[in-house]
Amino acid sequence: MKKAALHNLGCKVNAYETEGMRKILEQAGYEIVPFEEQADVYVVNTCSVTNIADRKSRQMLHRAKKKNPDSVVVAAGCYVQTSKGQAQDDPAIDILIGNNKKHQLVELLEQFFQSREWERPYGSVGDIAEDKEYEELGASGTGEHTRAFIKVQDGCNQFCSYCIIPYARGRVRSRAMADVVQEAEALALGGYREIVLTGIHLSSYGVDFAHKSGTPDINLLSLIQKVHQVDGIERIRLGSLEPGIVTEEFARELSKLPKVCPHFHLSLQSGCDATLKRMNRKYTCERYEEGCKLLRKYFVHPAITTDVIVGFPGETEEEFALTREFLKKIKFFEVHIFKYSIRKGTKAATMGHQVPEGAKGERSDALFADLLPMNQEYLEWHMGKELEVLMEEKLSFGGEEYFVGHTKEYVKAAVLAPDGQGLENKIVKGTAVSMLKEHILLLDGCGD
């Protein structure tokens, strides 16, 4: 029996696909071992979102070949897709597999083992822009023990000026609704109580179906409504959304679905319209704020989180000040702050007025300082209120053992571990009475 080891780099979609490749290797009779161990096959699912991600992908591929020079090293995913020429010249790589070709992994390995005379690297990397069909690669169990991710679409049509992803992932391709529901049902049977719907550009789910017969009115909302009917799944969490999807109808209809978690990650990137225009984002700050107001109209104190890029080419101190004030105005629960990093192959990489690294650091630090009171204010709102927490793991603090999990809003909370009773994957109810430690609420009771 051949041994295979897999390593994932990058986003939740990549993690999902890595689990899918693990599954098909197991079904083909491979023994899966940790990446640190000796293996006959090493599969690295690469990332290419930044130049640094490219470098990390190459480093991991070289590390695999160093572990066992006689092994077959497979480079899969985004780095392969965007840097095919460089990957082909890398002596550490034996097989290349582009995006939308990962289902061919076992077939390519078998062909490679049958004839070592193939010109190396052997593989399958097509023109991702020409792919029109979603690659079915169900993982059926990826994620933590209580929460599983379901990939529902791939690709992106947005072409933001800083982003390489449309070139790495191709155009939007949506997964058949019946396949999504079937995977949700399988996860429910496997004991998962919470699922996360994810994709490269989740808000675009179904747009490609508009050109196909027999698929009327399929969009992200209709998909969520269908998944909501799956017995056993008690929470539906959404991946990153574009602000434009949050209409009155979208917010109102979502609020009618009790399984939907009131936790919304709306990509912002900048709180300045001029910067958004240079980024080729498809909304204004006014439209973004309108979406937040709609979510707060239909949900009780929802958690709204976002991403912000500081130091985008041409961002002046005045533009940054507008972003800073906009974040304070919206009052986010969490903000993921990124310093702009040049990505070769994107329009932004060739723009003038690149911001010095020192200024990026100062702006990042300023936003982190602004975020702390916003985050604290959101957490303090929960004090004295009864919360429902899906427990995930046991942790020790100050000599005591606690079970820790998340509320529907993705607020972390804990209860004292009861003697002789495991709470993993159980819904615990209790009143928030204090902060156990930074960012973790302490509840005073428990029960399923």
Short mmCIF file of C-alpha atoms in Angstrom, two decimals:
data_model
loop_
_atom_site.label_atom_id
_atom_site.label_comp_id
_atom_site.label_asym_id
_atom_site.label_seq_id
_atom_site.Cartn_x
_atom_site.Cartn_y
_atom_site.Cartn_z
CA MET A 1 0.00 0.00 0.00
CA LYS A 2 1.47 3.34 -1.05
CA LYS A 3 1.58 6.16 1.49
CA ALA A 4 0.41 9.67 0.65
CA ALA A 5 0.70 12.93 2.58
CA LEU A 6 -1.11 16.17 1.87
CA HIS A 7 -0.44 19.78 2.84
CA ASN A 8 -2.75 22.73 2.33
CA LEU A 9 -1.83 26.36 1.83
CA GLY A 10 -4.30 29.23 1.63
CA CYS A 11 -8.02 29.70 1.98
CA LYS A 12 -10.96 27.62 3.21
CA VAL A 13 -11.78 26.65 -0.38
CA ASN A 14 -8.28 25.23 -0.74
CA ALA A 15 -8.70 23.37 2.56
CA TYR A 16 -11.97 21.89 1.30
CA GLU A 17 -10.34 20.72 -1.92
CA THR A 18 -7.39 19.24 -0.04
CA GLU A 19 -9.85 17.13 1.96
CA GLY A 20 -11.50 16.14 -1.31
CA MET A 21 -8.16 14.92 -2.68
CA ARG A 22 -7.49 13.09 0.59
CA LYS A 23 -10.83 11.32 0.18
CA ILE A 24 -10.18 10.14 -3.39
CA LEU A 25 -6.69 8.93 -2.42
CA GLU A 26 -8.17 6.90 0.45
CA GLN A 27 -10.79 5.45 -1.87
CA ALA A 28 -7.99 4.43 -4.25
CA GLY A 29 -6.26 2.49 -1.47
CA TYR A 30 -3.57 4.96 -0.36
CA GLU A 31 -2.62 5.14 3.30
CA ILE A 32 -2.74 8.78 4.42
CA VAL A 33 0.11 9.79 6.71
CA PRO A 34 1.14 13.12 8.26
CA PHE A 35 3.10 15.41 5.98
CA GLU A 36 6.10 15.26 8.32
CA GLU A 37 6.45 11.50 7.76
CA GLN A 38 8.03 9.54 4.91
CA ALA A 39 5.58 9.04 2.06
CA ASP A 40 5.54 7.75 -1.50
CA VAL A 41 3.42 10.69 -2.65
CA TYR A 42 3.32 14.26 -1.38
CA VAL A 43 0.47 16.50 -2.51
CA VAL A 44 0.81 20.24 -1.89
CA ASN A 45 -2.32 22.28 -2.60
CA THR A 46 -0.71 25.62 -3.35
CA CYS A 47 -1.76 29.25 -2.91
CA SER A 48 -0.99 32.24 -5.10
CA VAL A 49 -2.91 35.12 -3.57
CA THR A 50 0.34 37.04 -2.92
CA ASN A 51 3.97 36.81 -4.01
CA ILE A 52 4.73 35.54 -0.49
CA ALA A 53 2.15 32.75 -0.95
CA ASP A 54 3.95 31.73 -4.15
CA ARG A 55 7.23 31.53 -2.27
CA LYS A 56 5.71 29.49 0.57
CA SER A 57 4.25 27.09 -1.99
CA ARG A 58 7.65 26.54 -3.58
CA GLN A 59 9.28 26.07 -0.18
CA MET A 60 6.77 23.40 0.83
CA LEU A 61 7.24 21.53 -2.46
CA HIS A 62 11.01 21.53 -1.99
CA ARG A 63 10.60 20.40 1.62
CA ALA A 64 8.54 17.43 0.45
CA LYS A 65 11.13 16.33 -2.10
CA LYS A 66 13.88 16.70 0.50
CA LYS A 67 11.99 14.39 2.90
CA ASN A 68 12.03 11.62 0.32
CA PRO A 69 13.96 12.23 -2.92
CA ASP A 70 12.35 9.11 -4.42
CA SER A 71 8.80 10.30 -3.73
CA VAL A 72 6.38 11.71 -6.26
CA VAL A 73 5.71 15.36 -5.46
CA VAL A 74 2.42 16.75 -6.75
CA ALA A 75 1.91 20.50 -7.02
CA ALA A 76 -1.78 21.36 -7.27
CA GLY A 77 -3.85 24.51 -7.34
CA CYS A 78 -3.40 28.23 -7.70
CA TYR A 79 0.40 28.61 -7.86
CA VAL A 80 0.48 25.98 -10.59
CA GLN A 81 -2.27 27.80 -12.47
CA THR A 82 -0.70 31.27 -12.33
CA SER A 83 2.98 30.25 -12.63
CA LYS A 84 2.88 27.19 -14.86
CA GLY A 85 6.19 27.98 -16.56
CA GLN A 86 8.04 28.41 -13.28
CA ALA A 87 6.49 25.26 -11.85
CA GLN A 88 7.44 23.24 -14.93
CA ASP A 89 11.08 24.23 -14.46
CA ASP A 90 11.14 23.24 -10.78
CA PRO A 91 13.07 19.96 -10.33
CA ALA A 92 11.24 19.26 -7.06
CA ILE A 93 7.90 18.83 -8.87
CA ASP A 94 6.93 15.58 -10.59
CA ILE A 95 3.25 16.19 -11.35
CA LEU A 96 1.37 19.44 -11.95
CA ILE A 97 -2.40 19.67 -11.43
CA GLY A 98 -4.20 22.92 -12.16
CA ASN A 99 -7.48 24.12 -10.72
CA ASN A 100 -10.56 22.25 -11.91
CA LYS A 101 -8.32 19.21 -12.54
CA LYS A 102 -7.85 17.94 -8.99
CA HIS A 103 -10.33 15.11 -9.50
CA GLN A 104 -7.74 13.61 -11.89
CA LEU A 105 -5.18 13.13 -9.09
CA VAL A 106 -5.37 9.34 -8.80
CA GLU A 107 -5.51 8.86 -12.58
CA LEU A 108 -2.40 11.01 -13.06
CA LEU A 109 -0.53 9.18 -10.30
CA GLU A 110 -1.37 5.79 -11.82
CA GLN A 111 -0.17 6.91 -15.24
CA PHE A 112 3.00 8.32 -13.74
CA PHE A 113 3.80 5.13 -11.81
CA GLN A 114 3.16 2.98 -14.89
CA SER A 115 5.71 4.87 -16.95
CA ARG A 116 8.51 6.78 -15.33
CA GLU A 117 9.59 7.83 -18.81
CA TRP A 118 7.08 10.67 -18.97
CA GLU A 119 8.70 14.02 -19.59
CA ARG A 120 8.71 15.64 -16.16
CA PRO A 121 6.82 17.30 -14.77
CA TYR A 122 3.81 15.32 -15.93
CA GLY A 123 0.35 16.70 -15.37
CA SER A 124 -2.80 18.52 -16.32
CA VAL A 125 -2.96 22.32 -16.33
CA GLY A 126 -5.56 23.74 -18.67
CA ASP A 127 -6.75 27.24 -19.52
CA ILE A 128 -8.90 27.89 -16.46
CA ALA A 129 -10.69 30.74 -18.22
CA GLU A 130 -12.18 28.20 -20.64
CA ASP A 131 -13.62 25.91 -17.95
CA LYS A 132 -17.39 26.27 -17.68
CA GLU A 133 -18.30 23.39 -15.38
CA TYR A 134 -17.93 23.14 -11.61
CA GLU A 135 -15.44 20.48 -10.48
CA GLU A 136 -17.24 18.10 -8.14
CA LEU A 137 -14.81 17.20 -5.36
CA GLY A 138 -16.96 16.58 -2.30
CA ALA A 139 -15.06 16.37 0.95
CA SER A 140 -17.95 15.28 3.23
CA GLY A 141 -16.37 16.09 6.55
CA THR A 142 -13.84 18.86 6.15
CA GLY A 143 -13.58 21.33 9.00
CA GLU A 144 -13.49 21.02 12.76
CA HIS A 145 -15.32 18.30 14.65
CA THR A 146 -18.46 20.42 14.99
CA ARG A 147 -18.31 22.71 11.96
CA ALA A 148 -17.91 21.65 8.33
CA PHE A 149 -17.36 23.68 5.18
CA ILE A 150 -19.25 23.10 1.96
CA LYS A 151 -17.83 24.61 -1.21
CA VAL A 152 -20.70 25.76 -3.42
CA GLN A 153 -18.98 27.70 -6.19
CA ASP A 154 -15.63 28.45 -7.77
CA GLY A 155 -14.17 31.31 -9.79
CA CYS A 156 -14.68 35.06 -9.84
CA ASN A 157 -15.77 37.57 -12.49
CA GLN A 158 -14.92 40.74 -10.54
CA PHE A 159 -11.28 41.44 -11.53
CA CYS A 160 -10.40 43.73 -8.63
CA SER A 161 -7.21 45.53 -9.59
CA TYR A 162 -5.16 44.01 -6.74
CA CYS A 163 -6.33 40.40 -7.10
CA ILE A 164 -4.87 37.47 -9.04
CA ILE A 165 -7.70 35.07 -8.17
CA PRO A 166 -9.75 35.37 -11.41
CA TYR A 167 -6.62 34.26 -13.28
CA ALA A 168 -6.00 31.42 -10.83
CA ARG A 169 -9.59 30.23 -10.47
CA GLY A 170 -11.28 31.24 -13.71
CA ARG A 171 -14.83 32.46 -14.20
CA VAL A 172 -17.77 31.74 -11.90
CA ARG A 173 -18.88 28.10 -11.85
CA SER A 174 -21.67 27.13 -9.47
CA ARG A 175 -22.25 23.72 -7.93
CA ALA A 176 -25.55 21.99 -8.59
CA MET A 177 -27.98 22.70 -5.77
CA ALA A 178 -28.86 19.01 -5.43
CA ASP A 179 -25.18 18.16 -4.85
CA VAL A 180 -24.87 20.82 -2.14
CA VAL A 181 -27.96 19.52 -0.38
CA GLN A 182 -26.73 15.92 -0.65
CA GLU A 183 -23.43 16.86 1.00
CA ALA A 184 -25.25 18.77 3.75
CA GLU A 185 -27.38 15.68 4.41
CA ALA A 186 -24.27 13.50 4.58
CA LEU A 187 -22.63 15.91 7.02
CA ALA A 188 -25.75 15.91 9.20
CA LEU A 189 -25.68 12.10 9.30
CA GLY A 190 -22.01 12.36 10.27
CA GLY A 191 -22.94 14.40 13.32
CA TYR A 192 -22.10 17.90 12.16
CA ARG A 193 -24.46 20.53 13.53
CA GLU A 194 -23.07 23.58 11.77
CA ILE A 195 -22.08 24.08 8.13
CA VAL A 196 -20.36 26.99 6.43
CA LEU A 197 -21.25 27.73 2.82
CA THR A 198 -18.11 28.94 1.10
CA GLY A 199 -16.69 29.71 -2.31
CA ILE A 200 -14.23 31.92 -4.13
CA HIS A 201 -16.95 34.54 -4.72
CA LEU A 202 -19.92 33.23 -2.78
CA SER A 203 -22.26 36.07 -3.71
CA SER A 204 -22.03 35.03 -7.39
CA TYR A 205 -23.57 31.61 -6.75
CA GLY A 206 -26.00 30.83 -9.57
CA VAL A 207 -25.10 33.65 -11.98
CA ASP A 208 -23.74 31.12 -14.48
CA PHE A 209 -26.99 29.15 -14.34
CA ALA A 210 -28.85 32.05 -15.95
CA HIS A 211 -27.53 30.87 -19.35
CA LYS A 212 -28.56 27.25 -18.82
CA SER A 213 -32.01 25.85 -19.43
CA GLY A 214 -33.89 24.26 -16.55
CA THR A 215 -32.19 26.30 -13.80
CA PRO A 216 -34.49 29.29 -13.20
CA ASP A 217 -34.16 31.62 -10.20
CA ILE A 218 -31.21 29.86 -8.64
CA ASN A 219 -29.08 32.17 -6.52
CA LEU A 220 -27.41 32.22 -3.13
CA LEU A 221 -30.66 33.00 -1.31
CA SER A 222 -32.53 30.10 -2.91
CA LEU A 223 -29.60 27.80 -2.12
CA ILE A 224 -29.63 28.82 1.56
CA GLN A 225 -33.39 28.27 1.71
CA LYS A 226 -32.95 24.76 0.31
CA VAL A 227 -30.10 23.83 2.66
CA HIS A 228 -32.19 25.17 5.56
CA GLN A 229 -34.57 22.25 5.02
CA VAL A 230 -31.90 19.63 5.82
CA ASP A 231 -32.71 17.86 9.09
CA GLY A 232 -29.89 17.67 11.60
CA ILE A 233 -28.11 20.82 10.47
CA GLU A 234 -28.83 23.43 13.14
CA ARG A 235 -26.64 26.30 12.01
CA ILE A 236 -25.86 27.71 8.56
CA ARG A 237 -22.98 30.15 8.44
CA LEU A 238 -22.05 32.13 5.34
CA GLY A 239 -18.61 32.83 3.96
CA SER A 240 -17.54 36.25 2.70
CA LEU A 241 -20.24 38.27 0.94
CA GLU A 242 -20.14 41.22 -1.44
CA PRO A 243 -22.03 44.29 -0.14
CA GLY A 244 -24.22 44.46 -3.25
CA ILE A 245 -25.96 41.18 -2.44
CA VAL A 246 -27.53 42.65 0.71
CA THR A 247 -30.83 43.97 -0.57
CA GLU A 248 -34.06 44.44 1.38
CA GLU A 249 -35.35 41.12 0.03
CA PHE A 250 -32.12 39.26 0.82
CA ALA A 251 -31.97 40.49 4.43
CA ARG A 252 -35.70 40.01 5.04
CA GLU A 253 -35.84 36.47 3.63
CA LEU A 254 -32.66 35.39 5.45
CA SER A 255 -34.12 36.63 8.73
CA LYS A 256 -37.00 34.17 8.28
CA LEU A 257 -34.53 31.25 8.44
CA PRO A 258 -33.70 30.54 12.11
CA LYS A 259 -30.73 28.33 11.25
CA VAL A 260 -28.89 31.20 9.52
CA CYS A 261 -26.23 32.65 11.79
CA PRO A 262 -26.40 36.44 12.19
CA HIS A 263 -22.71 36.70 11.37
CA PHE A 264 -21.98 38.50 8.11
CA HIS A 265 -18.56 39.09 6.62
CA LEU A 266 -18.99 41.91 4.11
CA SER A 267 -15.84 42.70 2.16
CA LEU A 268 -15.04 46.43 2.36
CA GLN A 269 -11.31 46.91 1.52
CA SER A 270 -11.53 50.71 1.82
CA GLY A 271 -13.82 53.31 3.33
CA CYS A 272 -12.96 55.83 0.61
CA ASP A 273 -14.85 55.91 -2.69
CA ALA A 274 -11.83 57.10 -4.68
CA THR A 275 -9.75 54.18 -3.42
CA LEU A 276 -12.59 51.73 -4.08
CA LYS A 277 -12.74 52.97 -7.67
CA ARG A 278 -9.01 52.37 -8.16
CA MET A 279 -9.49 48.90 -6.67
CA ASN A 280 -12.27 48.26 -9.21
CA ARG A 281 -14.69 47.41 -6.41
CA LYS A 282 -18.32 47.50 -7.55
CA TYR A 283 -19.92 49.58 -4.77
CA THR A 284 -19.64 52.86 -2.90
CA CYS A 285 -19.35 53.49 0.81
CA GLU A 286 -22.96 54.67 0.81
CA ARG A 287 -24.13 51.35 -0.68
CA TYR A 288 -22.02 49.44 1.82
CA GLU A 289 -23.53 51.34 4.74
CA GLU A 290 -27.02 50.67 3.37
CA GLY A 291 -26.33 46.92 3.43
CA CYS A 292 -25.20 47.10 7.06
CA LYS A 293 -28.34 49.01 8.02
CA LEU A 294 -30.53 46.39 6.35
CA LEU A 295 -28.83 43.56 8.24
CA ARG A 296 -29.29 45.42 11.50
CA LYS A 297 -32.91 46.09 10.63
CA TYR A 298 -33.79 42.41 10.21
CA PHE A 299 -31.38 40.75 12.70
CA VAL A 300 -30.89 41.47 16.39
CA HIS A 301 -27.38 42.84 16.90
CA PRO A 302 -25.73 40.84 14.07
CA ALA A 303 -21.96 40.47 13.96
CA ILE A 304 -20.65 42.36 10.95
CA THR A 305 -17.02 41.74 10.09
CA THR A 306 -14.88 42.88 7.18
CA ASP A 307 -11.50 43.09 5.44
CA VAL A 308 -9.56 46.31 4.89
CA ILE A 309 -6.44 46.92 2.81
CA VAL A 310 -4.22 49.80 3.92
CA GLY A 311 -1.61 51.43 1.70
CA PHE A 312 -3.23 50.65 -1.64
CA PRO A 313 -1.42 52.51 -4.47
CA GLY A 314 -2.35 56.18 -4.40
CA GLU A 315 -3.93 56.08 -0.94
CA THR A 316 -3.26 59.50 0.58
CA GLU A 317 -3.41 60.40 4.25
CA GLU A 318 -6.76 62.06 3.55
CA GLU A 319 -8.14 58.90 1.92
CA PHE A 320 -6.91 56.78 4.80
CA ALA A 321 -8.58 59.18 7.25
CA LEU A 322 -11.88 58.61 5.41
CA THR A 323 -11.45 54.83 5.80
CA ARG A 324 -10.70 55.25 9.47
CA GLU A 325 -13.83 57.34 10.09
CA PHE A 326 -15.99 54.97 8.04
CA LEU A 327 -14.94 51.98 10.16
CA LYS A 328 -15.84 53.87 13.32
CA LYS A 329 -19.18 54.82 11.80
CA ILE A 330 -20.15 51.24 10.90
CA LYS A 331 -18.89 49.77 14.22
CA PHE A 332 -17.67 46.36 13.14
CA PHE A 333 -17.27 43.38 15.43
CA GLU A 334 -13.99 42.41 13.77
CA VAL A 335 -11.81 43.85 11.02
CA HIS A 336 -9.11 41.86 9.25
CA ILE A 337 -6.44 44.40 8.33
CA PHE A 338 -3.99 43.77 5.50
CA LYS A 339 -1.09 45.88 4.32
CA TYR A 340 -1.22 46.10 0.53
CA SER A 341 1.24 43.71 -1.06
CA ILE A 342 2.23 43.97 -4.72
CA ARG A 343 1.02 40.95 -6.68
CA LYS A 344 2.69 40.52 -10.07
CA GLY A 345 0.18 40.04 -12.86
CA THR A 346 -2.39 42.44 -11.44
CA LYS A 347 -3.23 45.96 -12.59
CA ALA A 348 -2.39 47.44 -9.18
CA ALA A 349 1.19 46.17 -9.43
CA THR A 350 1.83 48.62 -12.26
CA MET A 351 0.11 51.62 -10.65
CA GLY A 352 2.11 54.65 -9.65
CA HIS A 353 2.24 56.26 -6.21
CA GLN A 354 3.03 53.05 -4.34
CA VAL A 355 2.77 53.68 -0.58
CA PRO A 356 5.99 53.22 1.47
CA GLU A 357 6.06 50.22 3.80
CA GLY A 358 6.54 52.44 6.84
CA ALA A 359 3.31 54.32 6.10
CA LYS A 360 1.44 51.03 5.61
CA GLY A 361 2.61 49.87 9.03
CA GLU A 362 1.54 53.10 10.73
CA ARG A 363 -1.90 52.94 9.13
CA SER A 364 -2.33 49.30 10.05
CA ASP A 365 -1.42 50.04 13.67
CA ALA A 366 -3.89 52.95 13.77
CA LEU A 367 -6.76 50.74 12.58
CA PHE A 368 -5.89 48.02 15.08
CA ALA A 369 -6.07 50.62 17.85
CA ASP A 370 -9.46 51.83 16.58
CA LEU A 371 -10.79 48.26 16.39
CA LEU A 372 -10.21 47.36 20.05
CA PRO A 373 -13.00 49.53 21.55
CA MET A 374 -15.41 48.47 18.75
CA ASN A 375 -14.74 44.82 19.48
CA GLN A 376 -15.08 45.36 23.24
CA GLU A 377 -18.35 47.25 22.81
CA TYR A 378 -19.81 44.40 20.76
CA LEU A 379 -18.80 41.80 23.35
CA GLU A 380 -20.10 43.83 26.30
CA TRP A 381 -23.54 44.04 24.69
CA HIS A 382 -23.92 40.31 25.41
CA MET A 383 -23.44 40.65 29.17
CA GLY A 384 -26.50 39.52 31.09
CA LYS A 385 -28.07 37.92 28.01
CA GLU A 386 -28.77 34.23 27.51
CA LEU A 387 -26.60 32.79 24.74
CA GLU A 388 -26.47 29.52 22.83
CA VAL A 389 -22.98 28.18 22.27
CA LEU A 390 -21.94 25.23 20.12
CA MET A 391 -19.12 23.73 22.16
CA GLU A 392 -15.98 22.74 20.28
CA GLU A 393 -13.07 21.96 22.61
CA LYS A 394 -11.83 21.73 26.19
CA LEU A 395 -9.22 24.28 27.31
CA SER A 396 -7.49 25.13 30.58
CA PHE A 397 -7.34 28.64 32.07
CA GLY A 398 -5.98 29.50 35.50
CA GLY A 399 -5.95 25.89 36.63
CA GLU A 400 -9.61 25.30 35.69
CA GLU A 401 -10.95 23.37 32.71
CA TYR A 402 -13.55 24.92 30.42
CA PHE A 403 -15.45 23.97 27.31
CA VAL A 404 -15.18 26.68 24.66
CA GLY A 405 -17.24 27.29 21.53
CA HIS A 406 -18.98 29.98 19.51
CA THR A 407 -22.36 31.66 19.50
CA LYS A 408 -24.25 32.07 16.25
CA GLU A 409 -22.64 35.51 15.97
CA TYR A 410 -19.22 33.80 16.20
CA VAL A 411 -18.52 35.22 19.62
CA LYS A 412 -16.31 32.88 21.60
CA ALA A 413 -17.78 31.76 24.94
CA ALA A 414 -16.98 29.20 27.65
CA VAL A 415 -18.46 27.27 30.57
CA LEU A 416 -16.77 25.40 33.40
CA ALA A 417 -16.28 21.79 32.35
CA PRO A 418 -18.75 19.59 34.27
CA ASP A 419 -17.30 16.55 36.05
CA GLY A 420 -17.30 13.46 33.89
CA GLN A 421 -19.34 15.05 31.11
CA GLY A 422 -18.11 15.93 27.63
CA LEU A 423 -19.76 18.86 25.91
CA GLU A 424 -18.13 18.67 22.47
CA ASN A 425 -20.64 19.27 19.69
CA LYS A 426 -23.41 20.13 22.16
CA ILE A 427 -25.47 23.32 22.26
CA VAL A 428 -24.97 24.94 25.67
CA LYS A 429 -27.21 27.70 27.01
CA GLY A 430 -26.20 30.16 29.67
CA THR A 431 -26.07 33.80 30.68
CA ALA A 432 -22.93 35.78 29.93
CA VAL A 433 -21.64 37.02 33.31
CA SER A 434 -18.05 38.10 32.72
CA MET A 435 -14.99 37.84 30.48
CA LEU A 436 -13.05 34.63 31.09
CA LYS A 437 -10.15 36.18 29.24
CA GLU A 438 -9.75 38.58 26.34
CA HIS A 439 -12.42 37.91 23.68
CA ILE A 440 -13.97 34.94 25.56
CA LEU A 441 -17.25 35.36 27.42
CA LEU A 442 -17.96 33.24 30.50
CA LEU A 443 -21.43 31.69 30.86
CA ASP A 444 -22.99 30.75 34.19
CA GLY A 445 -24.91 27.63 33.20
CA CYS A 446 -25.16 24.82 30.72
CA GLY A 447 -27.64 22.50 29.07
CA ASP A 448 -28.43 21.06 25.66
#
